[in-house]
Coordinates of C-alpha atoms in Angstrom, one line a residue:
M1 CA -18.8 37.0 33.5
W2 CA -16.8 37.6 30.4
A3 CA -13.7 38.3 32.4
I4 CA -14.0 34.8 34.0
I5 CA -14.4 33.2 30.6
I6 CA -11.4 35.1 29.2
T7 CA -9.3 34.1 32.2
F8 CA -10.3 30.5 31.8
L9 CA -9.6 30.5 28.1
R10 CA -6.3 32.3 28.6
T11 CA -5.2 29.6 31.1
W12 CA -6.3 26.5 29.3
G13 CA -5.7 28.0 25.9
L14 CA -2.0 28.4 26.8
I15 CA -1.9 24.7 27.7
V16 CA -3.6 23.7 24.5
V17 CA -1.2 25.8 22.4
L18 CA 1.8 24.4 24.1
V19 CA 0.6 20.8 23.7
A20 CA -0.4 21.4 20.1
A21 CA 3.0 23.0 19.3
G22 CA 4.8 20.0 20.9
L23 CA 2.6 17.6 18.9
A24 CA 3.3 19.4 15.7
V25 CA 7.0 19.2 16.2
A26 CA 6.9 15.5 17.2
Y27 CA 4.5 14.7 14.4
R28 CA 6.8 16.2 11.8
F29 CA 10.1 14.8 13.1
V30 CA 9.3 11.8 15.2
A31 CA 7.0 10.1 12.8
P32 CA 7.4 11.6 9.3
P33 CA 4.8 10.7 6.7
P34 CA 5.6 8.4 3.8
P35 CA 7.1 10.0 0.7
Q36 CA 4.6 10.9 -2.1
L37 CA 6.8 10.0 -5.0
L38 CA 7.7 6.4 -5.5
R39 CA 10.1 5.1 -8.2
I40 CA 9.8 1.5 -9.3
A41 CA 12.1 -0.3 -11.7
T42 CA 10.2 -2.4 -14.3
G43 CA 11.9 -4.9 -16.6
P44 CA 12.8 -5.8 -20.1
G45 CA 9.9 -5.0 -22.4
P46 CA 6.3 -4.1 -21.7
D47 CA 5.2 -7.8 -21.9
S48 CA 7.7 -9.2 -19.3
A49 CA 6.3 -10.5 -16.0
Y50 CA 8.2 -7.8 -14.1
A51 CA 6.7 -5.0 -16.3
R52 CA 3.1 -6.4 -15.9
A53 CA 3.5 -6.8 -12.2
T54 CA 5.0 -3.3 -11.6
Q55 CA 2.3 -1.7 -13.7
R56 CA -0.3 -3.3 -11.4
Y57 CA 1.6 -2.1 -8.4
A58 CA 1.7 1.4 -9.8
A59 CA -2.1 1.4 -10.4
A60 CA -2.7 0.3 -6.8
L61 CA -0.4 3.0 -5.4
R62 CA -1.9 5.7 -7.6
A63 CA -5.3 4.7 -6.2
E64 CA -3.9 5.6 -2.7
D65 CA -2.8 9.1 -4.1
F66 CA 0.9 8.3 -4.6
T67 CA 2.8 9.6 -7.5
V68 CA 4.6 6.6 -9.2
E69 CA 7.4 6.8 -11.7
L70 CA 8.2 3.5 -13.6
V71 CA 11.9 3.2 -14.6
E72 CA 12.7 0.9 -17.4
S73 CA 15.5 -1.6 -17.1
Q74 CA 17.1 -4.7 -18.7
G75 CA 16.2 -7.0 -15.8
S76 CA 17.1 -8.1 -12.4
V77 CA 20.8 -7.2 -12.4
E78 CA 20.1 -3.7 -13.5
N79 CA 17.2 -3.4 -11.1
L80 CA 19.5 -4.3 -8.3
A81 CA 22.1 -1.8 -9.4
L82 CA 19.4 0.9 -9.7
L83 CA 18.3 0.2 -6.1
R84 CA 21.9 0.3 -4.8
Q85 CA 22.5 3.6 -6.6
G86 CA 19.4 5.1 -5.1
K87 CA 17.8 5.7 -8.5
V88 CA 14.7 3.7 -7.7
D89 CA 12.9 2.9 -4.4
F90 CA 11.5 -0.5 -5.3
A91 CA 12.3 -3.2 -7.8
L92 CA 11.5 -6.9 -8.6
V93 CA 14.7 -8.9 -8.5
Q94 CA 15.3 -12.5 -9.3
A95 CA 16.5 -14.6 -6.3
G96 CA 20.2 -15.3 -6.5
V97 CA 21.1 -12.2 -8.5
A98 CA 22.5 -10.5 -5.4
V99 CA 24.7 -13.6 -4.9
A100 CA 25.4 -14.6 -8.5
A101 CA 26.2 -11.1 -9.8
P102 CA 27.3 -9.0 -6.9
A103 CA 29.9 -6.9 -8.8
A104 CA 27.5 -5.9 -11.6
A105 CA 24.7 -5.2 -9.1
A106 CA 26.9 -3.0 -7.0
Q107 CA 28.3 -1.0 -9.9
G108 CA 28.0 2.7 -9.3
A109 CA 27.4 2.4 -5.6
R110 CA 29.4 5.0 -3.7
N111 CA 29.5 3.5 -0.1
S112 CA 28.1 0.8 2.0
D113 CA 25.2 2.9 3.3
E114 CA 23.8 3.2 -0.2
V115 CA 23.7 -0.5 -1.0
R116 CA 21.8 -1.8 2.0
L117 CA 18.6 -3.4 0.8
V118 CA 15.7 -5.3 2.3
S119 CA 13.1 -7.7 0.8
L120 CA 9.4 -7.3 1.2
G121 CA 8.8 -10.9 0.1
A122 CA 8.9 -13.3 -2.8
V123 CA 6.0 -13.0 -5.2
F124 CA 6.2 -15.7 -7.9
F125 CA 8.4 -18.5 -9.2
E126 CA 10.5 -17.9 -12.4
P127 CA 11.5 -21.3 -13.7
V128 CA 14.6 -21.6 -15.9
W129 CA 13.8 -23.3 -19.2
V130 CA 16.9 -24.7 -20.8
F131 CA 16.5 -25.9 -24.4
V132 CA 19.2 -27.9 -26.3
R133 CA 19.3 -29.1 -29.9
R134 CA 18.8 -32.8 -30.1
D135 CA 21.5 -33.2 -32.7
S136 CA 24.1 -31.4 -30.5
G137 CA 24.6 -34.4 -28.2
R138 CA 24.4 -32.1 -25.2
Q139 CA 21.4 -33.1 -23.1
R140 CA 23.0 -32.1 -19.8
L141 CA 24.5 -28.8 -18.6
Q142 CA 27.8 -30.5 -17.9
Q143 CA 28.1 -31.2 -21.7
L144 CA 27.9 -27.5 -22.7
N145 CA 31.6 -27.0 -23.0
G146 CA 32.2 -25.4 -26.4
A147 CA 28.5 -24.7 -27.0
R148 CA 26.9 -21.5 -28.3
I149 CA 24.4 -20.5 -25.6
A150 CA 21.8 -17.8 -25.7
M151 CA 21.5 -16.4 -22.2
G152 CA 20.1 -12.9 -22.6
P153 CA 21.8 -9.5 -22.4
E154 CA 24.1 -8.2 -19.7
G155 CA 22.1 -6.9 -16.8
S156 CA 19.4 -9.6 -17.1
G157 CA 18.5 -12.1 -14.4
T158 CA 18.5 -14.8 -17.1
R159 CA 22.2 -14.4 -17.7
A160 CA 23.0 -14.2 -14.0
L161 CA 21.2 -17.5 -13.4
A162 CA 22.7 -19.2 -16.5
L163 CA 26.2 -18.3 -15.4
A164 CA 25.5 -19.7 -11.9
L165 CA 24.1 -23.0 -13.4
L166 CA 27.1 -23.4 -15.6
E167 CA 29.5 -22.6 -12.8
V168 CA 28.2 -25.3 -10.5
N169 CA 28.5 -27.7 -13.4
A170 CA 32.2 -26.8 -13.7
V171 CA 31.6 -25.4 -17.2
S172 CA 34.4 -22.9 -17.7
P173 CA 33.4 -19.4 -19.0
D174 CA 36.2 -19.7 -21.6
S175 CA 34.8 -22.9 -23.0
Y176 CA 31.5 -21.6 -24.4
V177 CA 30.2 -18.7 -26.4
A178 CA 27.6 -16.6 -24.5
S179 CA 25.1 -15.0 -26.8
P180 CA 23.0 -11.9 -25.7
L181 CA 20.0 -13.1 -27.7
S182 CA 16.7 -13.5 -25.9
G183 CA 13.1 -14.1 -26.6
I184 CA 11.9 -15.2 -30.0
Q185 CA 15.2 -14.3 -31.6
A186 CA 17.0 -16.8 -29.4
A187 CA 14.4 -19.4 -30.2
E188 CA 14.7 -19.0 -33.9
A189 CA 18.5 -19.0 -33.8
L190 CA 18.4 -22.3 -31.8
L191 CA 16.0 -23.8 -34.3
A192 CA 18.2 -22.6 -37.2
G193 CA 21.3 -24.3 -35.8
Q194 CA 23.0 -21.0 -35.0
L195 CA 23.0 -22.0 -31.3
D196 CA 23.4 -25.2 -29.3
A197 CA 21.4 -24.2 -26.3
A198 CA 19.1 -21.3 -25.1
V199 CA 18.3 -20.4 -21.5
F200 CA 15.0 -18.6 -20.6
V201 CA 13.8 -17.5 -17.2
A202 CA 10.0 -16.9 -17.3
A203 CA 7.1 -17.2 -14.9
E204 CA 4.8 -18.1 -17.8
P205 CA 5.7 -19.6 -21.2
G206 CA 6.0 -16.8 -23.7
P207 CA 6.2 -16.9 -27.5
A208 CA 9.8 -18.1 -27.5
I209 CA 9.2 -21.0 -25.1
S210 CA 5.9 -21.9 -26.9
R211 CA 7.8 -21.9 -30.2
L212 CA 10.4 -24.3 -28.8
M213 CA 8.0 -26.5 -26.9
T214 CA 6.2 -27.4 -30.2
A215 CA 9.5 -28.1 -32.0
T216 CA 10.2 -31.4 -30.2
E217 CA 11.8 -33.0 -33.3
R218 CA 14.7 -30.5 -33.2
V219 CA 15.0 -29.3 -29.5
E220 CA 14.3 -30.7 -26.1
L221 CA 13.6 -29.2 -22.7
V222 CA 16.3 -30.2 -20.1
D223 CA 14.8 -32.1 -17.2
F224 CA 16.5 -31.5 -13.9
E225 CA 14.6 -34.3 -12.0
T226 CA 17.6 -36.5 -11.2
R227 CA 19.8 -33.7 -10.0
A228 CA 17.2 -31.3 -8.6
A229 CA 18.2 -31.9 -4.9
A230 CA 21.8 -31.3 -5.7
Y231 CA 21.0 -28.0 -7.5
A232 CA 18.9 -26.9 -4.6
R233 CA 21.8 -27.6 -2.2
L234 CA 24.4 -25.8 -4.3
L235 CA 22.0 -22.9 -5.2
P236 CA 19.8 -22.4 -2.2
Y237 CA 17.7 -19.8 -3.9
V238 CA 16.2 -22.2 -6.5
T239 CA 13.2 -24.4 -5.8
P240 CA 12.4 -27.5 -7.9
V241 CA 9.0 -27.2 -9.6
E242 CA 7.2 -29.6 -11.8
L243 CA 5.8 -29.1 -15.3
P244 CA 3.4 -32.1 -15.5
R245 CA 2.8 -34.2 -18.6
S246 CA 0.6 -32.2 -20.9
G247 CA 1.0 -29.2 -18.6
F248 CA 2.0 -27.0 -21.5
S249 CA -0.6 -28.3 -24.0
L250 CA -3.3 -31.0 -23.4
A251 CA -4.2 -31.1 -27.1
L252 CA -0.6 -31.7 -28.2
D253 CA 0.4 -33.8 -25.1
L254 CA 3.3 -31.5 -24.3
P255 CA 5.5 -32.3 -22.6
T256 CA 5.1 -36.0 -23.1
E257 CA 6.3 -36.7 -19.6
D258 CA 6.8 -34.9 -16.3
V259 CA 9.6 -32.4 -16.3
V260 CA 11.3 -30.8 -13.3
L261 CA 12.5 -27.3 -13.6
L262 CA 14.5 -25.1 -11.3
A263 CA 12.8 -21.9 -10.2
P264 CA 14.2 -18.9 -8.4
A265 CA 11.5 -16.6 -6.9
A266 CA 11.2 -13.0 -7.9
S267 CA 11.2 -10.8 -4.8
L268 CA 10.3 -7.2 -4.3
L269 CA 13.3 -5.3 -2.9
A270 CA 13.5 -1.9 -1.4
K271 CA 16.1 0.4 0.2
A272 CA 16.8 -0.3 3.8
D273 CA 15.3 3.0 5.0
V274 CA 11.9 2.3 3.4
H275 CA 9.1 3.9 5.3
P276 CA 7.4 1.3 7.6
Q277 CA 3.9 2.3 6.4
L278 CA 5.0 1.7 2.8
V279 CA 6.1 -1.8 3.7
S280 CA 2.6 -2.6 5.0
L281 CA 0.9 -1.0 2.0
F282 CA 3.1 -2.9 -0.4
I283 CA 2.4 -6.3 1.3
R284 CA -1.3 -5.6 1.0
I285 CA -0.8 -4.9 -2.7
L286 CA 1.3 -8.1 -3.1
Q287 CA -1.4 -10.1 -1.3
A288 CA -4.0 -8.8 -3.7
E289 CA -1.9 -9.4 -6.8
H290 CA -0.1 -12.7 -6.0
R291 CA -2.1 -14.7 -3.5
G292 CA -4.1 -16.6 -6.1
R293 CA -3.2 -19.8 -7.8
Q294 CA -0.2 -19.6 -10.1
S295 CA 1.2 -21.9 -12.8
F296 CA 3.9 -23.2 -10.5
A297 CA 2.4 -22.5 -7.1
P298 CA -0.8 -23.2 -5.3
E299 CA -3.1 -20.5 -3.9
G300 CA -1.7 -18.8 -0.9
R301 CA 1.9 -19.7 -1.7
F302 CA 2.8 -16.1 -2.4
P303 CA 3.7 -13.5 -1.2
S304 CA 6.1 -15.2 1.2
A305 CA 9.5 -15.0 2.9
L306 CA 10.8 -17.8 0.6
N307 CA 14.6 -18.2 0.5
P308 CA 15.5 -14.5 0.8
D309 CA 19.1 -13.8 -0.2
V310 CA 18.5 -10.2 0.8
P311 CA 17.4 -9.7 4.5
L312 CA 13.6 -9.6 5.0
H313 CA 12.4 -6.3 6.4
R314 CA 11.5 -6.7 10.0
D315 CA 7.9 -5.4 9.5
A316 CA 7.5 -7.7 6.5
A317 CA 8.7 -10.7 8.6
R318 CA 6.2 -9.7 11.4
W319 CA 3.4 -9.3 8.8
Y320 CA 4.1 -12.8 7.3
Q321 CA 4.0 -14.3 10.9
S322 CA 1.1 -12.4 12.4
G323 CA -0.8 -10.8 9.5
P324 CA -1.7 -7.1 9.1
T325 CA -2.3 -4.8 12.1
F326 CA -5.9 -4.2 13.2
L327 CA -6.0 -0.7 11.9
Q328 CA -4.7 -1.6 8.5
S329 CA -7.2 -4.5 8.2
W330 CA -10.2 -2.2 8.8
M331 CA -9.2 1.3 7.7
P332 CA -8.1 2.9 4.5
F333 CA -4.4 3.2 4.2
W334 CA -4.0 7.0 4.9
V335 CA -6.4 6.8 7.9
A336 CA -4.5 3.9 9.4
V337 CA -1.2 5.7 8.8
T338 CA -2.4 8.8 10.6
V339 CA -3.8 6.9 13.5
E340 CA -0.7 4.8 13.9
R341 CA 1.5 7.9 13.7
M342 CA -0.6 9.6 16.4
W343 CA -0.3 6.4 18.5
V344 CA 3.5 6.7 18.3
L345 CA 3.1 10.2 19.7
L346 CA 1.0 9.1 22.6
I347 CA 4.0 8.8 25.0
P348 CA 5.5 12.2 24.2
L349 CA 1.9 13.7 24.3
L350 CA 1.4 12.4 27.8
T351 CA 4.9 13.4 28.9
L352 CA 4.2 17.0 27.7
A353 CA 0.5 17.3 28.6
L354 CA 0.3 15.8 32.1
P355 CA 2.7 18.4 33.7
L356 CA 1.0 21.2 31.9
I357 CA -2.4 20.0 33.0
R358 CA -1.2 19.8 36.6
F359 CA 0.1 23.4 36.2
A360 CA -3.1 24.8 34.9
P361 CA -5.3 24.8 38.1
P362 CA -2.6 26.7 40.1
L363 CA -2.2 29.1 37.2
Y364 CA -5.9 29.7 37.0
T365 CA -6.2 30.2 40.8
W366 CA -3.3 32.7 40.7
Q367 CA -5.0 34.7 38.0
M368 CA -8.3 34.8 39.8
E369 CA -6.8 35.7 43.2
S370 CA -4.5 38.3 41.6
R371 CA -7.6 40.1 40.3
I372 CA -8.6 40.5 44.0
Y373 CA -5.3 40.9 45.7
R374 CA -4.1 43.7 43.4
Y375 CA -6.6 46.1 45.2
Y376 CA -4.6 45.7 48.4
D377 CA -1.7 47.7 47.0
D378 CA -4.0 50.7 46.6
L379 CA -5.6 50.1 50.0
R380 CA -2.1 49.9 51.7
G381 CA -1.2 53.2 50.0
I382 CA -4.3 54.9 51.3
E383 CA -3.7 53.5 54.8
E384 CA 0.0 54.6 54.8
A385 CA -1.1 58.2 53.8
L386 CA -3.8 58.3 56.5
P387 CA -1.5 59.6 59.3
R388 CA -0.4 62.5 57.2
A389 CA -3.9 63.5 56.3
A390 CA -4.6 65.8 59.3
D391 CA -6.9 68.2 57.6
P392 CA -10.4 67.4 56.1
P393 CA -9.4 68.1 52.4
A394 CA -6.6 65.5 52.6
R395 CA -9.0 63.0 54.1
D396 CA -11.5 63.8 51.4
A397 CA -8.9 63.1 48.8
L398 CA -8.1 59.7 50.3
L399 CA -11.8 58.9 50.6
A400 CA -12.2 59.8 46.9
R401 CA -9.5 57.3 46.1
L402 CA -11.2 54.7 48.1
N403 CA -14.6 55.4 46.4
G404 CA -12.8 54.9 43.1
L405 CA -11.6 51.5 44.2
E406 CA -15.0 50.5 45.3
A407 CA -16.5 51.6 42.0
K408 CA -14.0 49.3 40.2
L409 CA -14.8 46.5 42.7
Q410 CA -18.5 46.7 41.8
K411 CA -17.6 45.7 38.3
L412 CA -15.4 42.8 39.3
S413 CA -16.9 39.4 38.8
V414 CA -15.3 36.3 40.2
P415 CA -16.5 32.6 40.5
A416 CA -18.3 31.6 43.7
A417 CA -15.2 29.6 44.7
Y418 CA -13.4 32.8 45.2
G419 CA -16.2 34.5 47.1
R420 CA -14.3 34.3 50.5
Q421 CA -11.5 36.4 49.2
F422 CA -13.9 38.8 47.4
Y423 CA -15.9 39.6 50.5
A424 CA -12.8 39.8 52.7
L425 CA -11.6 42.6 50.4
R426 CA -15.0 44.4 50.7
R427 CA -14.7 44.1 54.6
D428 CA -11.2 45.5 54.5
M429 CA -12.4 48.4 52.3
A430 CA -15.3 49.1 54.8
W431 CA -12.8 49.0 57.7
L432 CA -10.5 51.5 55.9
R433 CA -13.5 53.7 55.2
E434 CA -14.4 53.7 58.9
R435 CA -10.9 54.9 59.6
L436 CA -11.2 57.7 57.1
S437 CA -14.4 59.0 58.7
P438 CA -14.0 62.0 61.1
R439 CA -15.0 59.7 64.0
G440 CA -12.4 57.2 62.9

């Protein structure tokens, strides 16, 4: 009985080992798992919208057992450069930066393969707030020739957008002074008369914007209403958004009338070779973080495929069109990833397993029959020696060999399906014994 079990396990165990080995190789090289370490570029200062968003992303990723490294930066332009240099895996980048500052963004890139990026979707609007001094006589961007303008440091998305806005207004770079001041420093310098204009790009009014919004006697917020359509045509990555009357402060009635602002959208970018499962995970995180109502967008507006100046990842595009896959909707991330990876291996599994499964029954049959047929070699040897065994001692020696074979045969156990061959062997032994007898 144990011999039958051992033969069965030896046959099917070989098949299982071969299939498992093939799966292990395919699982490792055909569908590699997502990387455990993820590097994300943040933004200027811990209180920036980029920094707050990426910190929430990091917390969600760590909850899924990823190791996350946050890399500080000066803003969108530097984020784009870090991505293209391969120093980070993900970064929030202001729309238009890849177009408005391509040279700065590509600085340090070594070849075209290193600079291929994809977008996972836009996540929130970042309106541009342009404040000008009332006594400067410059209430439109076309009038900023010769002005002193605060537009943030090099490497910031604020400067990239400010330069683009001035360029489409035919304001020559040689005709104004670009100040690197930003935040509250820029606001105070504008109020003190050290600047003629200040540009801010912010999803929410911070201390600097709040300071200037309440100083209406000295500065005013530029309204883009009459030229919003023209700006949107010339700069396709900006969207006109409205700050309604009293939208900043009901108590102070600020602003005193509706104001139209121009707003690029911040998008989450990644390297082109980003793992597909990470794309799905990030979009789930973006949904959780940005789907709600925002200051300049209704609920459900983000995340989206809004005006991508970087190609949208194909899995992200499919997700925005059709939603998450069934497995990712109902399973934890790592369970869904494992099942999906195994699903990818289904075809190679069937390709390998089906021929082996078809080969197993003949292999098992050959092993069982060989346990019976190997006795015929000894029987043939006894039969061939029979003509030379003329005296009784020689015949007794052959008979002893036959008795030994029969003793072994008594211990042989075979399944009932092979009973015909088993009993045929016993009949052949009985026939040979008859020939060995003196009468034979």
